mmCIF file with all atom_site columns, C-alpha atoms in Angstrom:
data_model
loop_
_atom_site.group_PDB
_atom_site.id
_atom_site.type_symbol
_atom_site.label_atom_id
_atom_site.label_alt_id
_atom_site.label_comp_id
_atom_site.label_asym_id
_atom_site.label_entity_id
_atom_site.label_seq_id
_atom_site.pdbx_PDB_ins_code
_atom_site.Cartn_x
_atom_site.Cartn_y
_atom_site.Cartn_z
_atom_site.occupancy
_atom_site.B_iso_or_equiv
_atom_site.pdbx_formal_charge
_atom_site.auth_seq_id
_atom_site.auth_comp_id
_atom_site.auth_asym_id
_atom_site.auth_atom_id
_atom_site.pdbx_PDB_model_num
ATOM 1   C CA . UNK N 1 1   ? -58.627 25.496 39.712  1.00 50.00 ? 289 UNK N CA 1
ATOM 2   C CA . UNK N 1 2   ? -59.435 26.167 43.640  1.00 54.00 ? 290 UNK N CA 1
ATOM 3   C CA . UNK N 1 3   ? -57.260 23.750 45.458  1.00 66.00 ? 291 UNK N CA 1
ATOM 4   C CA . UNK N 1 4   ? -59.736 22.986 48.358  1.00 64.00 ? 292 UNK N CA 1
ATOM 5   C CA . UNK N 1 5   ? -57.309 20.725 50.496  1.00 67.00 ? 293 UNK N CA 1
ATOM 6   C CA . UNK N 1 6   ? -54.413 22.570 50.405  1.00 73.00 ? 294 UNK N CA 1
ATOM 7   C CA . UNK N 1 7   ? -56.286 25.776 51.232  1.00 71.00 ? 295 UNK N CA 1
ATOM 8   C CA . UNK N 1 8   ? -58.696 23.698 54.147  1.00 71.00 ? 296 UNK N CA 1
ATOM 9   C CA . UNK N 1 9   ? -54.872 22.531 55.241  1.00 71.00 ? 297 UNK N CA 1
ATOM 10  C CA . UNK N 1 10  ? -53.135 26.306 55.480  1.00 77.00 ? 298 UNK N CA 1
ATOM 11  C CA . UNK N 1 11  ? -56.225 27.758 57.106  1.00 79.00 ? 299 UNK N CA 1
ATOM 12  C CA . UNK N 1 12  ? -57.377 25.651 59.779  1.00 75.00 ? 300 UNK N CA 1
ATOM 13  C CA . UNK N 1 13  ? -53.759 24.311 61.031  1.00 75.00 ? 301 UNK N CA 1
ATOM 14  C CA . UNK N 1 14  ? -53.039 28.017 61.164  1.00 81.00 ? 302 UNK N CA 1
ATOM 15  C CA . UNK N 1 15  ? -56.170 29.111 62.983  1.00 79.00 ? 303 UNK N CA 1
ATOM 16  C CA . UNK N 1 16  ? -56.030 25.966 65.254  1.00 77.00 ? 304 UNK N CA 1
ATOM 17  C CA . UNK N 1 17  ? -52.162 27.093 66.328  1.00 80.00 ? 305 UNK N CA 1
ATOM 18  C CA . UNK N 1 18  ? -53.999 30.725 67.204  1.00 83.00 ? 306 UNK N CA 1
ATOM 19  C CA . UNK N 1 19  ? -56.685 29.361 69.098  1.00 79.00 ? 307 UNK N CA 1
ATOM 20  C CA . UNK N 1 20  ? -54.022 26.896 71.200  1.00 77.00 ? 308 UNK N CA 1
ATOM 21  C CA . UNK N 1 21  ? -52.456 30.170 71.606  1.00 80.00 ? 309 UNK N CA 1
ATOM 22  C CA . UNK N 1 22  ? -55.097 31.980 72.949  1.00 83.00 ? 310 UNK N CA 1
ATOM 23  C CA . UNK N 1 23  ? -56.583 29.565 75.227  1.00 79.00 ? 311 UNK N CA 1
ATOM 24  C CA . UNK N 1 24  ? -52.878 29.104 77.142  1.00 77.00 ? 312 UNK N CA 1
ATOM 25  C CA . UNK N 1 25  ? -53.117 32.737 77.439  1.00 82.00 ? 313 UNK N CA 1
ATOM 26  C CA . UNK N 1 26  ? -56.714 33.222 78.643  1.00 82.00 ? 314 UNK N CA 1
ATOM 27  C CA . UNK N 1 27  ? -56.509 30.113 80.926  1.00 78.00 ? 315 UNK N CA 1
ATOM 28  C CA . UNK N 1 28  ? -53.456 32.092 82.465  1.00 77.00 ? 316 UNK N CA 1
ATOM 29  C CA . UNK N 1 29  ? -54.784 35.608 82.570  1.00 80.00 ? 317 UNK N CA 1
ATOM 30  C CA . UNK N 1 30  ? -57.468 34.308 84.381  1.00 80.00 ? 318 UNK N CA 1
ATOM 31  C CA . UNK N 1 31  ? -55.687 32.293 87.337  1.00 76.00 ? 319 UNK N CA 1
ATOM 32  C CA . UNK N 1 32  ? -53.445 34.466 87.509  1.00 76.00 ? 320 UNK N CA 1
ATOM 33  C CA . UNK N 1 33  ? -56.088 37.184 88.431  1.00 78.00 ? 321 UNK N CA 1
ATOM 34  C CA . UNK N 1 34  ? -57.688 34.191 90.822  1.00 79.00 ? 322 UNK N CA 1
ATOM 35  C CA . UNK N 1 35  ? -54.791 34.062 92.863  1.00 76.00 ? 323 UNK N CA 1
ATOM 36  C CA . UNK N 1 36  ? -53.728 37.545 92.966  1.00 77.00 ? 324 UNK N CA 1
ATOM 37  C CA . UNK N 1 37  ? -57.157 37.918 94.353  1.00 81.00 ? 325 UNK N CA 1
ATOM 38  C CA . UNK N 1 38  ? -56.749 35.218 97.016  1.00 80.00 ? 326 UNK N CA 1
ATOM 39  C CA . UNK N 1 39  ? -52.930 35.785 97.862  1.00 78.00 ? 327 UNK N CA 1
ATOM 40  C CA . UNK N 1 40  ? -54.654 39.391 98.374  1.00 80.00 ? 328 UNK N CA 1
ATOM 41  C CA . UNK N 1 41  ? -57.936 38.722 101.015 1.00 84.00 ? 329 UNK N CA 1
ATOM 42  C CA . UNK N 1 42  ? -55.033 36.255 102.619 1.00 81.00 ? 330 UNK N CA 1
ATOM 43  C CA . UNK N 1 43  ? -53.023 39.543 103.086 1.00 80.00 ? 331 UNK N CA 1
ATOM 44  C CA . UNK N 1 44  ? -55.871 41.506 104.656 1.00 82.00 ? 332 UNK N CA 1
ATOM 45  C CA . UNK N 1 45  ? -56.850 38.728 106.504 1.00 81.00 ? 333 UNK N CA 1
ATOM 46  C CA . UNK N 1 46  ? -52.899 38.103 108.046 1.00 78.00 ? 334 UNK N CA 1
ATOM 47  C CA . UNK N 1 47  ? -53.075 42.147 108.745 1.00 78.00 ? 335 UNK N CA 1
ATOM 48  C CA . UNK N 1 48  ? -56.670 42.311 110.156 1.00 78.00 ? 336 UNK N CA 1
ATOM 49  C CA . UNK N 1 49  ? -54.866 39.415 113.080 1.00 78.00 ? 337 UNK N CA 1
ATOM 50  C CA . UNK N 1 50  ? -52.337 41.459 113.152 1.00 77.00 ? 338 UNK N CA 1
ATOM 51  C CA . UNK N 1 51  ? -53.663 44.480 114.590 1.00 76.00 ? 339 UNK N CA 1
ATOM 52  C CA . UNK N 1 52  ? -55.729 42.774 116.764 1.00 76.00 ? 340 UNK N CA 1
ATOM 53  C CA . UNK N 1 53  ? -52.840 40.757 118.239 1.00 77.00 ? 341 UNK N CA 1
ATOM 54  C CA . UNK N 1 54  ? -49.477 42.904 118.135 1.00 77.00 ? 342 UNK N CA 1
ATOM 55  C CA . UNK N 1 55  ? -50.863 46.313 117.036 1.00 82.00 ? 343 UNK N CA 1
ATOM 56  C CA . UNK N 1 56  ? -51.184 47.288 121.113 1.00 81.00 ? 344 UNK N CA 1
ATOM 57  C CA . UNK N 1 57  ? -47.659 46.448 121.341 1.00 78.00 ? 345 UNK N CA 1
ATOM 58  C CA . UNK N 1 58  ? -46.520 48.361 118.331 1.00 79.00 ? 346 UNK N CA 1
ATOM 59  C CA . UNK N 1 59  ? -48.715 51.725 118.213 1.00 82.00 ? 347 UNK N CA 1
ATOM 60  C CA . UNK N 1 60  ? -46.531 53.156 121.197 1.00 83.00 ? 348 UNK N CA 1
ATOM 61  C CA . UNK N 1 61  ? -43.532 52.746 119.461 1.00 80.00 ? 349 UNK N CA 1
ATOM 62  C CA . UNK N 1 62  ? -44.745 53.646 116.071 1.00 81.00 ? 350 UNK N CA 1
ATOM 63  C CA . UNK N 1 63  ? -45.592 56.934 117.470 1.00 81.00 ? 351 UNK N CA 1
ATOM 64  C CA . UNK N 1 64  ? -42.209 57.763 119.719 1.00 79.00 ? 352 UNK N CA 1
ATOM 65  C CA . UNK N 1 65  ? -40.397 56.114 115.963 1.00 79.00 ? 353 UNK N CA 1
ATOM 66  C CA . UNK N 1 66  ? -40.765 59.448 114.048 1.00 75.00 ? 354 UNK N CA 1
ATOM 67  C CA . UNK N 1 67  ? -38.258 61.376 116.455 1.00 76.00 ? 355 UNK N CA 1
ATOM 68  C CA . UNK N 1 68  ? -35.103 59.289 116.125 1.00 78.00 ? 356 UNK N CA 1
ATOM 69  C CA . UNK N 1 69  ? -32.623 58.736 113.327 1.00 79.00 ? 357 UNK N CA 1
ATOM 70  C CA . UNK N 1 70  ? -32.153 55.646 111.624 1.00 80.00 ? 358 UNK N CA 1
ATOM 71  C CA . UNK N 1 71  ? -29.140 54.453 113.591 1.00 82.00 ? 359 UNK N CA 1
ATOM 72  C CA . UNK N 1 72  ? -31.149 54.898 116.632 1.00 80.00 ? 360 UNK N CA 1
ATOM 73  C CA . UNK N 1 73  ? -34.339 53.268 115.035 1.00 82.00 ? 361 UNK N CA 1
ATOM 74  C CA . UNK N 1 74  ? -32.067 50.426 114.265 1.00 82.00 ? 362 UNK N CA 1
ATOM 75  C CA . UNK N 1 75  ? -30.687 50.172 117.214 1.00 83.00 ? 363 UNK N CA 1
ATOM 76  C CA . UNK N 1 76  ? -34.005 50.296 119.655 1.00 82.00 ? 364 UNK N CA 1
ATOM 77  C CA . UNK N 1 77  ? -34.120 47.662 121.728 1.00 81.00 ? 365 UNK N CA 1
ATOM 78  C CA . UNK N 1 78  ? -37.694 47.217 121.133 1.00 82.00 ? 366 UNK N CA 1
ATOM 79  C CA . UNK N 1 79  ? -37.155 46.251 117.499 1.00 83.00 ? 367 UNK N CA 1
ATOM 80  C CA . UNK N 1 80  ? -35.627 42.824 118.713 1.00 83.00 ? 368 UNK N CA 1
ATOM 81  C CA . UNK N 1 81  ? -38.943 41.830 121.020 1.00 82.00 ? 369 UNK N CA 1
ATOM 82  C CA . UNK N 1 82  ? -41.047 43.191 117.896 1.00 83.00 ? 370 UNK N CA 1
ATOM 83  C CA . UNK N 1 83  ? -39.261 41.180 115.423 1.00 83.00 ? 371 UNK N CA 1
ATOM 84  C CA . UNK N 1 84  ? -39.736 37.501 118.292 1.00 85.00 ? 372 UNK N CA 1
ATOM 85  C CA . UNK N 1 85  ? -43.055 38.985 117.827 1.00 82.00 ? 373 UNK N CA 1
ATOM 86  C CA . UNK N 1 86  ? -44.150 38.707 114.218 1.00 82.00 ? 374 UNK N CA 1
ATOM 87  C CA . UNK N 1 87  ? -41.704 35.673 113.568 1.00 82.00 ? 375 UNK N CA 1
ATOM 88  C CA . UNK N 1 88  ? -44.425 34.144 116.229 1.00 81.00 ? 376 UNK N CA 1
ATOM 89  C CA . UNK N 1 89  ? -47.717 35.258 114.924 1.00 79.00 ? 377 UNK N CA 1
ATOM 90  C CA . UNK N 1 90  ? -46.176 34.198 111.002 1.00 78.00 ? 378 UNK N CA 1
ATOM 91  C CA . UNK N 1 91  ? -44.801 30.751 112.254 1.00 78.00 ? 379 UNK N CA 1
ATOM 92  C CA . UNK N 1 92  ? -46.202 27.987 109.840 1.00 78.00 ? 380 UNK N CA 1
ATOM 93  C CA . UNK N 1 93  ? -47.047 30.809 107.376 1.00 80.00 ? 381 UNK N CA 1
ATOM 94  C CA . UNK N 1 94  ? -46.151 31.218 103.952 1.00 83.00 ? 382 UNK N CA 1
ATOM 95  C CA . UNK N 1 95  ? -44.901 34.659 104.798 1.00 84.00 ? 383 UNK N CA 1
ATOM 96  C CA . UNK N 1 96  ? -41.373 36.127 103.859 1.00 86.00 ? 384 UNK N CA 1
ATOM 97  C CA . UNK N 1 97  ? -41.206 39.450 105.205 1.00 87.00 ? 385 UNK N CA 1
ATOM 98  C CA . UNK N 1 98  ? -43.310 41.616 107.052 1.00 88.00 ? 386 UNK N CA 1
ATOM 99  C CA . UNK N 1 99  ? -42.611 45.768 106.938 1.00 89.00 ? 387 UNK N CA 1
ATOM 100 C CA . UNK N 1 100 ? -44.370 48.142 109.437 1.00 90.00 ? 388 UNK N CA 1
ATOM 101 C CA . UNK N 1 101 ? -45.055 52.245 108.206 1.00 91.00 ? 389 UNK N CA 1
ATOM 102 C CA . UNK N 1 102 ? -46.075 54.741 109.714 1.00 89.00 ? 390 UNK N CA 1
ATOM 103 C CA . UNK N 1 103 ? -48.236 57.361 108.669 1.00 89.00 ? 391 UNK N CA 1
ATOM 104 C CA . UNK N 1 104 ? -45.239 59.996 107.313 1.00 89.00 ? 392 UNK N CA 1
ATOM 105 C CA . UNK N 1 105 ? -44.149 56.431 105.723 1.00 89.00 ? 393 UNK N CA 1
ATOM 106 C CA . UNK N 1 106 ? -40.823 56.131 107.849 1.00 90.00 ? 394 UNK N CA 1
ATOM 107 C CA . UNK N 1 107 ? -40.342 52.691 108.195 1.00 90.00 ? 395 UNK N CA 1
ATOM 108 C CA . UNK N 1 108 ? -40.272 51.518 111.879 1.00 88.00 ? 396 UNK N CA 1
ATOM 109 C CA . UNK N 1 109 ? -40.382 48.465 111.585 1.00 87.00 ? 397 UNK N CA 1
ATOM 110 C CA . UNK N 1 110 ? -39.133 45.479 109.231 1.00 88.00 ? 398 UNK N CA 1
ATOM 111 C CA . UNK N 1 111 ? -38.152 41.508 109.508 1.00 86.00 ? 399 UNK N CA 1
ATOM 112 C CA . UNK N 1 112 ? -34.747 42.622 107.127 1.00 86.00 ? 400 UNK N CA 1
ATOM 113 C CA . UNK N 1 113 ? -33.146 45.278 109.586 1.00 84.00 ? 401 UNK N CA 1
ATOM 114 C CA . UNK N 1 114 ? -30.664 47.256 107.878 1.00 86.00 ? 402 UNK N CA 1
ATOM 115 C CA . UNK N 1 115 ? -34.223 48.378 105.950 1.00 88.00 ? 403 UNK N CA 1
ATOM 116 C CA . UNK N 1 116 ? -35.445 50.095 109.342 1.00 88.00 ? 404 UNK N CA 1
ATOM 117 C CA . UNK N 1 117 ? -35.370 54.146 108.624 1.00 88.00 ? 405 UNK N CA 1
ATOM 118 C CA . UNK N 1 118 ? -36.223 54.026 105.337 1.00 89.00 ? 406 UNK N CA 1
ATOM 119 C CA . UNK N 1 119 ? -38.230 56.849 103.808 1.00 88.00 ? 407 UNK N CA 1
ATOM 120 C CA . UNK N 1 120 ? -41.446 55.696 101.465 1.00 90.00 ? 408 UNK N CA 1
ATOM 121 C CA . UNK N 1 121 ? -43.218 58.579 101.894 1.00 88.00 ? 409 UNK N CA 1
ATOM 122 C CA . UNK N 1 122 ? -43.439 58.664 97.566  1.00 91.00 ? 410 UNK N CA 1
ATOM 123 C CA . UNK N 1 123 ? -44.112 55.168 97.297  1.00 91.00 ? 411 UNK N CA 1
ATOM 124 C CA . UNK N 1 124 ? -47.056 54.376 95.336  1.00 92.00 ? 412 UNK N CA 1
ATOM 125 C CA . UNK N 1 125 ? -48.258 51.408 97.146  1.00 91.00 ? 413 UNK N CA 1
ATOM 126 C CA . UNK N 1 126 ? -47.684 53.226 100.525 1.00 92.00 ? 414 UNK N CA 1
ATOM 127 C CA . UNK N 1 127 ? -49.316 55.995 99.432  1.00 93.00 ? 415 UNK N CA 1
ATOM 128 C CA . UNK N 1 128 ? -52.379 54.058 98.020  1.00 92.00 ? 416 UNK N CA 1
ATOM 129 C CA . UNK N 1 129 ? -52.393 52.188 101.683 1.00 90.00 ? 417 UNK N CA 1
ATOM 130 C CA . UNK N 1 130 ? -52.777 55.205 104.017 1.00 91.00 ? 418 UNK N CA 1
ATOM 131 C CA . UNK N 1 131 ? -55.711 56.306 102.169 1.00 91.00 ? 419 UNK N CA 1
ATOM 132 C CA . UNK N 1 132 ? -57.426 53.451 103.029 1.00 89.00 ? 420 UNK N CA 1
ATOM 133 C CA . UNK N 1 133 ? -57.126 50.979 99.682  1.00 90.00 ? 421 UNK N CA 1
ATOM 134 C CA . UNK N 1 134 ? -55.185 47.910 99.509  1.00 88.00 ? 422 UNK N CA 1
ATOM 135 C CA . UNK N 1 135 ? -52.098 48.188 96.870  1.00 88.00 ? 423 UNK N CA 1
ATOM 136 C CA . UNK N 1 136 ? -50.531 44.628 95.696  1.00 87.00 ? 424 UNK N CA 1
ATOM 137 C CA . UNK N 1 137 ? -47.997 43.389 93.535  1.00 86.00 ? 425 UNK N CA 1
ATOM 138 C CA . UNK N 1 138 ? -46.597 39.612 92.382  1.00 86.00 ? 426 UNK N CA 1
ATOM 139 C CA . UNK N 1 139 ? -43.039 40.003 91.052  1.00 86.00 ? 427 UNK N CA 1
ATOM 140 C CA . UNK N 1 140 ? -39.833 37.015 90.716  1.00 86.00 ? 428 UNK N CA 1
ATOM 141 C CA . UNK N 1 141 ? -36.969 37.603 92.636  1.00 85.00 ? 429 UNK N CA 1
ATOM 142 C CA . UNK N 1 142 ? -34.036 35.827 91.985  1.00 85.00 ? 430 UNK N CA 1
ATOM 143 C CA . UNK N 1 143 ? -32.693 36.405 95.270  1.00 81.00 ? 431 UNK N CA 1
ATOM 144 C CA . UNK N 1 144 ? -34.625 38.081 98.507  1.00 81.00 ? 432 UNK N CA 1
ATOM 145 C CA . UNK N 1 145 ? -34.238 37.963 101.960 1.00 76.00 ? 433 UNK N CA 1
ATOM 146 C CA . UNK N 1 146 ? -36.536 36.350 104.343 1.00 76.00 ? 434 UNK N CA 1
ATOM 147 C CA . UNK N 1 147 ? -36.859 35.597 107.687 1.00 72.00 ? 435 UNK N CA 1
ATOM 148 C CA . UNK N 1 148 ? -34.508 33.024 108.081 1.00 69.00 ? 436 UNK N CA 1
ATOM 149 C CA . UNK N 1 149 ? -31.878 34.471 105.489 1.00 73.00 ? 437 UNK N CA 1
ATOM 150 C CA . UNK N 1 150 ? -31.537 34.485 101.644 1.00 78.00 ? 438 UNK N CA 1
ATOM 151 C CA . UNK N 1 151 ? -34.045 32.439 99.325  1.00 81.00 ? 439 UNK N CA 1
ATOM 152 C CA . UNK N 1 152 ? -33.450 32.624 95.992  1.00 83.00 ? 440 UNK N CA 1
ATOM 153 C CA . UNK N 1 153 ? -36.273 32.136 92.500  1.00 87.00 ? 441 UNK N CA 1
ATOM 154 C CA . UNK N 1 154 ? -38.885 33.135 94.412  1.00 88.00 ? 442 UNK N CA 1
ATOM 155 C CA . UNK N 1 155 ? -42.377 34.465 93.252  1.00 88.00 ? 443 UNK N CA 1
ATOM 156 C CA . UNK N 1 156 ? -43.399 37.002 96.138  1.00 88.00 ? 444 UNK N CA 1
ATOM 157 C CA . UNK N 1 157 ? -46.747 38.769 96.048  1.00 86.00 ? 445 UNK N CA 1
ATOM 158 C CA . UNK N 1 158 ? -46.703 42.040 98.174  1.00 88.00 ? 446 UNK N CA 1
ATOM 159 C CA . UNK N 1 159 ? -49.525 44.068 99.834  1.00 88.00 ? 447 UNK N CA 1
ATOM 160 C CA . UNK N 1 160 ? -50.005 47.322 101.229 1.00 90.00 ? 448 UNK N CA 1
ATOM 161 C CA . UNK N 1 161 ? -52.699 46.917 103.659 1.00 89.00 ? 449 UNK N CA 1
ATOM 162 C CA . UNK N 1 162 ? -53.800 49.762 106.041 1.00 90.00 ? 450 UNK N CA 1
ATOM 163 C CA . UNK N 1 163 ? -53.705 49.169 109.454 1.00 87.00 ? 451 UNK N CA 1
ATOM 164 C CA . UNK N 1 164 ? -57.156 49.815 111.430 1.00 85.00 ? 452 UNK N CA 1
ATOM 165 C CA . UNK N 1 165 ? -58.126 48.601 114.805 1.00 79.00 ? 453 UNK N CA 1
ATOM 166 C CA . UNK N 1 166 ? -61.665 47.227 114.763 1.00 71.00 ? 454 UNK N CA 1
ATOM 167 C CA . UNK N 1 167 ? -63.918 47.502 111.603 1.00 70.00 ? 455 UNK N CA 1
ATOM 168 C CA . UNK N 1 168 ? -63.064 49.179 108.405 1.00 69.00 ? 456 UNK N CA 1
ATOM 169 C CA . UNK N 1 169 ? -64.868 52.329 109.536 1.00 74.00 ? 457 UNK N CA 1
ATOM 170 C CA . UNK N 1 170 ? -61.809 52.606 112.281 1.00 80.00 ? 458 UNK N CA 1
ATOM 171 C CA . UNK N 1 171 ? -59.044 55.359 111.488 1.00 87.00 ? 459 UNK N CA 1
ATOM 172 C CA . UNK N 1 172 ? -55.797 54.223 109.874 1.00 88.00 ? 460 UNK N CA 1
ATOM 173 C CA . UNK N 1 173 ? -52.970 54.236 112.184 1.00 87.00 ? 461 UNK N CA 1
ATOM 174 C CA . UNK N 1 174 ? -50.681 52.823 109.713 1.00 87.00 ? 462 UNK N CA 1
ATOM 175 C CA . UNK N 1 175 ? -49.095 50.857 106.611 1.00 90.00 ? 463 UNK N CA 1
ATOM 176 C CA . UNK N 1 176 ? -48.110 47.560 106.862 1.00 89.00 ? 464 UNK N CA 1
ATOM 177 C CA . UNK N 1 177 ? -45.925 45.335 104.039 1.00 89.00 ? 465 UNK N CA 1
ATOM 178 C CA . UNK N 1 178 ? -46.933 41.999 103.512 1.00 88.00 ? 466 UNK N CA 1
ATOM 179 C CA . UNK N 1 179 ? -44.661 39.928 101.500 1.00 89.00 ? 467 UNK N CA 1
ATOM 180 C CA . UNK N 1 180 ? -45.569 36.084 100.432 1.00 88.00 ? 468 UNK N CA 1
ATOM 181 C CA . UNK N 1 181 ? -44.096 33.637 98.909  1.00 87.00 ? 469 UNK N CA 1
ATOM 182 C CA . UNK N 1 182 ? -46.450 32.000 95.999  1.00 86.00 ? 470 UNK N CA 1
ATOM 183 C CA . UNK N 1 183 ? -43.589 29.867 94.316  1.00 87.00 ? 471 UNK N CA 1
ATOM 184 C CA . UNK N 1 184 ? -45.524 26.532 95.198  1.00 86.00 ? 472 UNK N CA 1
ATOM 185 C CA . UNK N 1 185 ? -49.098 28.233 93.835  1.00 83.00 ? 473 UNK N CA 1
ATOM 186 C CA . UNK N 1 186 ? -47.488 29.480 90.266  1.00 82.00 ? 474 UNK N CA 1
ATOM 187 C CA . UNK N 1 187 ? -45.619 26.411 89.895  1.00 85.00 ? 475 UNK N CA 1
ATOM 188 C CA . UNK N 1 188 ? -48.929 24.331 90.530  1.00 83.00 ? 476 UNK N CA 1
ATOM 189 C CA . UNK N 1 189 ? -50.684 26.800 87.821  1.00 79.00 ? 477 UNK N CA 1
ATOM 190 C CA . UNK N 1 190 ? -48.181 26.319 85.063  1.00 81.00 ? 478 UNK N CA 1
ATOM 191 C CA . UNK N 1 191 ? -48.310 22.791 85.576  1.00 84.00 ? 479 UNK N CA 1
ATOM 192 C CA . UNK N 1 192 ? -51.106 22.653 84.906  1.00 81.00 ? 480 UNK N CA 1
ATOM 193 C CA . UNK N 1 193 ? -51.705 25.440 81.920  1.00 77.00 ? 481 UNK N CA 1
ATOM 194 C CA . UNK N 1 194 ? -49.219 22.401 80.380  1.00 81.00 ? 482 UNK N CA 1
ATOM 195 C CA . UNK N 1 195 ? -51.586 19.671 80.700  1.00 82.00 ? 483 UNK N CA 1
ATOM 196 C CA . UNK N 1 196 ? -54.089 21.948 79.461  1.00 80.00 ? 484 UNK N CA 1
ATOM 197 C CA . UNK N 1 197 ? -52.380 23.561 76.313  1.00 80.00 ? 485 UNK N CA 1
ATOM 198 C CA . UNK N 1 198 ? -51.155 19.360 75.790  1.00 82.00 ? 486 UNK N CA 1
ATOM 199 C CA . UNK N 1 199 ? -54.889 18.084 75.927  1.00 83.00 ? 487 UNK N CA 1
ATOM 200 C CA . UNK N 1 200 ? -56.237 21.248 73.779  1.00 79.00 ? 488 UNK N CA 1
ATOM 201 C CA . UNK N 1 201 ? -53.361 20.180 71.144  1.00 81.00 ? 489 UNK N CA 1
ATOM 202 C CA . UNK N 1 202 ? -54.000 16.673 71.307  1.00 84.00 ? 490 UNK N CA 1
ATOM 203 C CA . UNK N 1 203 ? -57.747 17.444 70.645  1.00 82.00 ? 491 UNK N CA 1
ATOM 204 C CA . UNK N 1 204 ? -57.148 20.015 67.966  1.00 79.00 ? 492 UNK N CA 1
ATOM 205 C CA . UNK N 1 205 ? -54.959 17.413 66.313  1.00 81.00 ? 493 UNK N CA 1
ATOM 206 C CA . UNK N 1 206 ? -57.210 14.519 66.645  1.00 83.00 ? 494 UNK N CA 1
ATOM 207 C CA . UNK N 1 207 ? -60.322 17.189 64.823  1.00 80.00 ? 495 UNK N CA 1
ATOM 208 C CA . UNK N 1 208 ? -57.915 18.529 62.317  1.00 77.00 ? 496 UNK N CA 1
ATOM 209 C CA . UNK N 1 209 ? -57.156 15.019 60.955  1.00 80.00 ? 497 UNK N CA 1
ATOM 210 C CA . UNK N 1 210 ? -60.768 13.903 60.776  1.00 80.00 ? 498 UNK N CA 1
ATOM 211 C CA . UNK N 1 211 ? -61.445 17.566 59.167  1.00 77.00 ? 499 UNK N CA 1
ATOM 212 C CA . UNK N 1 212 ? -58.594 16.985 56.831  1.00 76.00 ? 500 UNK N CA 1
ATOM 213 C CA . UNK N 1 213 ? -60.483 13.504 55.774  1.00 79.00 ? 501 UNK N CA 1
ATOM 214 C CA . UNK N 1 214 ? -63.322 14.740 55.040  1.00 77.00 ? 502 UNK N CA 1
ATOM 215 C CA . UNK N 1 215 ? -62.123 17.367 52.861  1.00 73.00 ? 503 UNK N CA 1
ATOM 216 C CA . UNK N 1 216 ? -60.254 15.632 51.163  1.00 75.00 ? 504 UNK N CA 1
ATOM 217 C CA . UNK N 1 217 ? -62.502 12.941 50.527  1.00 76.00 ? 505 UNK N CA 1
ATOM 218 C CA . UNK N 1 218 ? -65.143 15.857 49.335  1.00 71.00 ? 506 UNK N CA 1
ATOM 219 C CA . UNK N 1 219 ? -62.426 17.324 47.200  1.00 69.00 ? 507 UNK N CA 1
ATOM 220 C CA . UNK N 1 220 ? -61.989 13.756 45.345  1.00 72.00 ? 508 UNK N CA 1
ATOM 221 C CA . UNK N 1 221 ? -65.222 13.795 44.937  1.00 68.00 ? 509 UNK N CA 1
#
């Protein structure tokens, strides 16, 4: 004999745990994608007032960088009034770091300063940068180093943004590094993915039960 309740009870508690599942993982697939493309235009945005405020200031040196070592790149003392600089336009920001490239990828210029001279010519997101798209990643970092000294269990979305003066149509001069801290924006988001997933159980519950009822009172019959 078909047991109808027992078989309504297996089936739809299991398919109401997979679509509980699913809807956690949709509702964060697609804020996650929200904010990466927000954190992203912010980026752009940051880099666009960047060249048109401190660029000037840093082209010249960008362009003598490429024929001194990295002790001497380190040890410029131009680096110090570029660093006051940035720490001034990024004041109130959410911003972490800031990295400056130029086109051969040497980097000239960074708010961490023992990573001055380093070579990223290879790197991916550099690479994607100097010809002219926009490269970003959001990782967790247990530890990283920021402008005013270690932060630790962050979540840090990154950008690669060309640097242009004027319009996008203007030639790229170089790469800069964008790094910014999201931590308060992901926590936010998985706070509330829990209320969500709590309600859609809660509802899912509350329907199984009168579904369960029904059946059963069907079955009896």
């Amino acid at each position: 004999m078909f047991k109808l309740l027992r078989h309504f009870s297996i089936t739809s508690l299991i398919a109401f745990i997979i679509a509980a599942g699913l809807t956690g993982w949709l509702y964060r697939s697609v804020v996650i994608g929200n904010l990466l493309e927000v954190a992203e235009s912010k980026n752009v945005a940051l880099t666009q007032a960047f060249a048109n405020s401190l660029w000037p200031q840093f082209a010249p040196f960008v362009e003598s960088a490429s024929g001194l070592d990295r002790a001497e790149l380190q040890r410029h003392p131009e680096i110090e009034q570029l660093h006051q600089a940035v720490l001034a336009q990024m004041e109130g920001l959410s911003v972490i770091k800031v990295k400056v490239y130029d086109l051969n990828g040497l980097t000239v210029f960074s708010t961490e300063a023992n990573q001055i001279g380093e070579d990223k010519s290879d790197n991916p997101g550099f690479l994607a940068a100097r010809a002219g798209q926009v490269a970003s990643e959001l990782t967790h970092r247990d530890t990283f180093s920021a402008f005013e000294g270690e932060i630790e269990d962050r979540d840090v979305f990154s950008s690669y943004i060309p640097i242009r003066r004027g319009n996008a149509g203007a030639p790229i001069e170089g790469v800069i590094e964008v790094y910014d801290d999201v931590t308060p924006l992901i926590a936010q988001m998985e706070r509330t993915q829990r209320h969500i997933i709590v309600g859609l159980i809660i509802t899912l519950c509350l329907l199984y039960l009168a579904l369960y009822f029904i059946v059963r009172r069907a079955d009896h019959i």
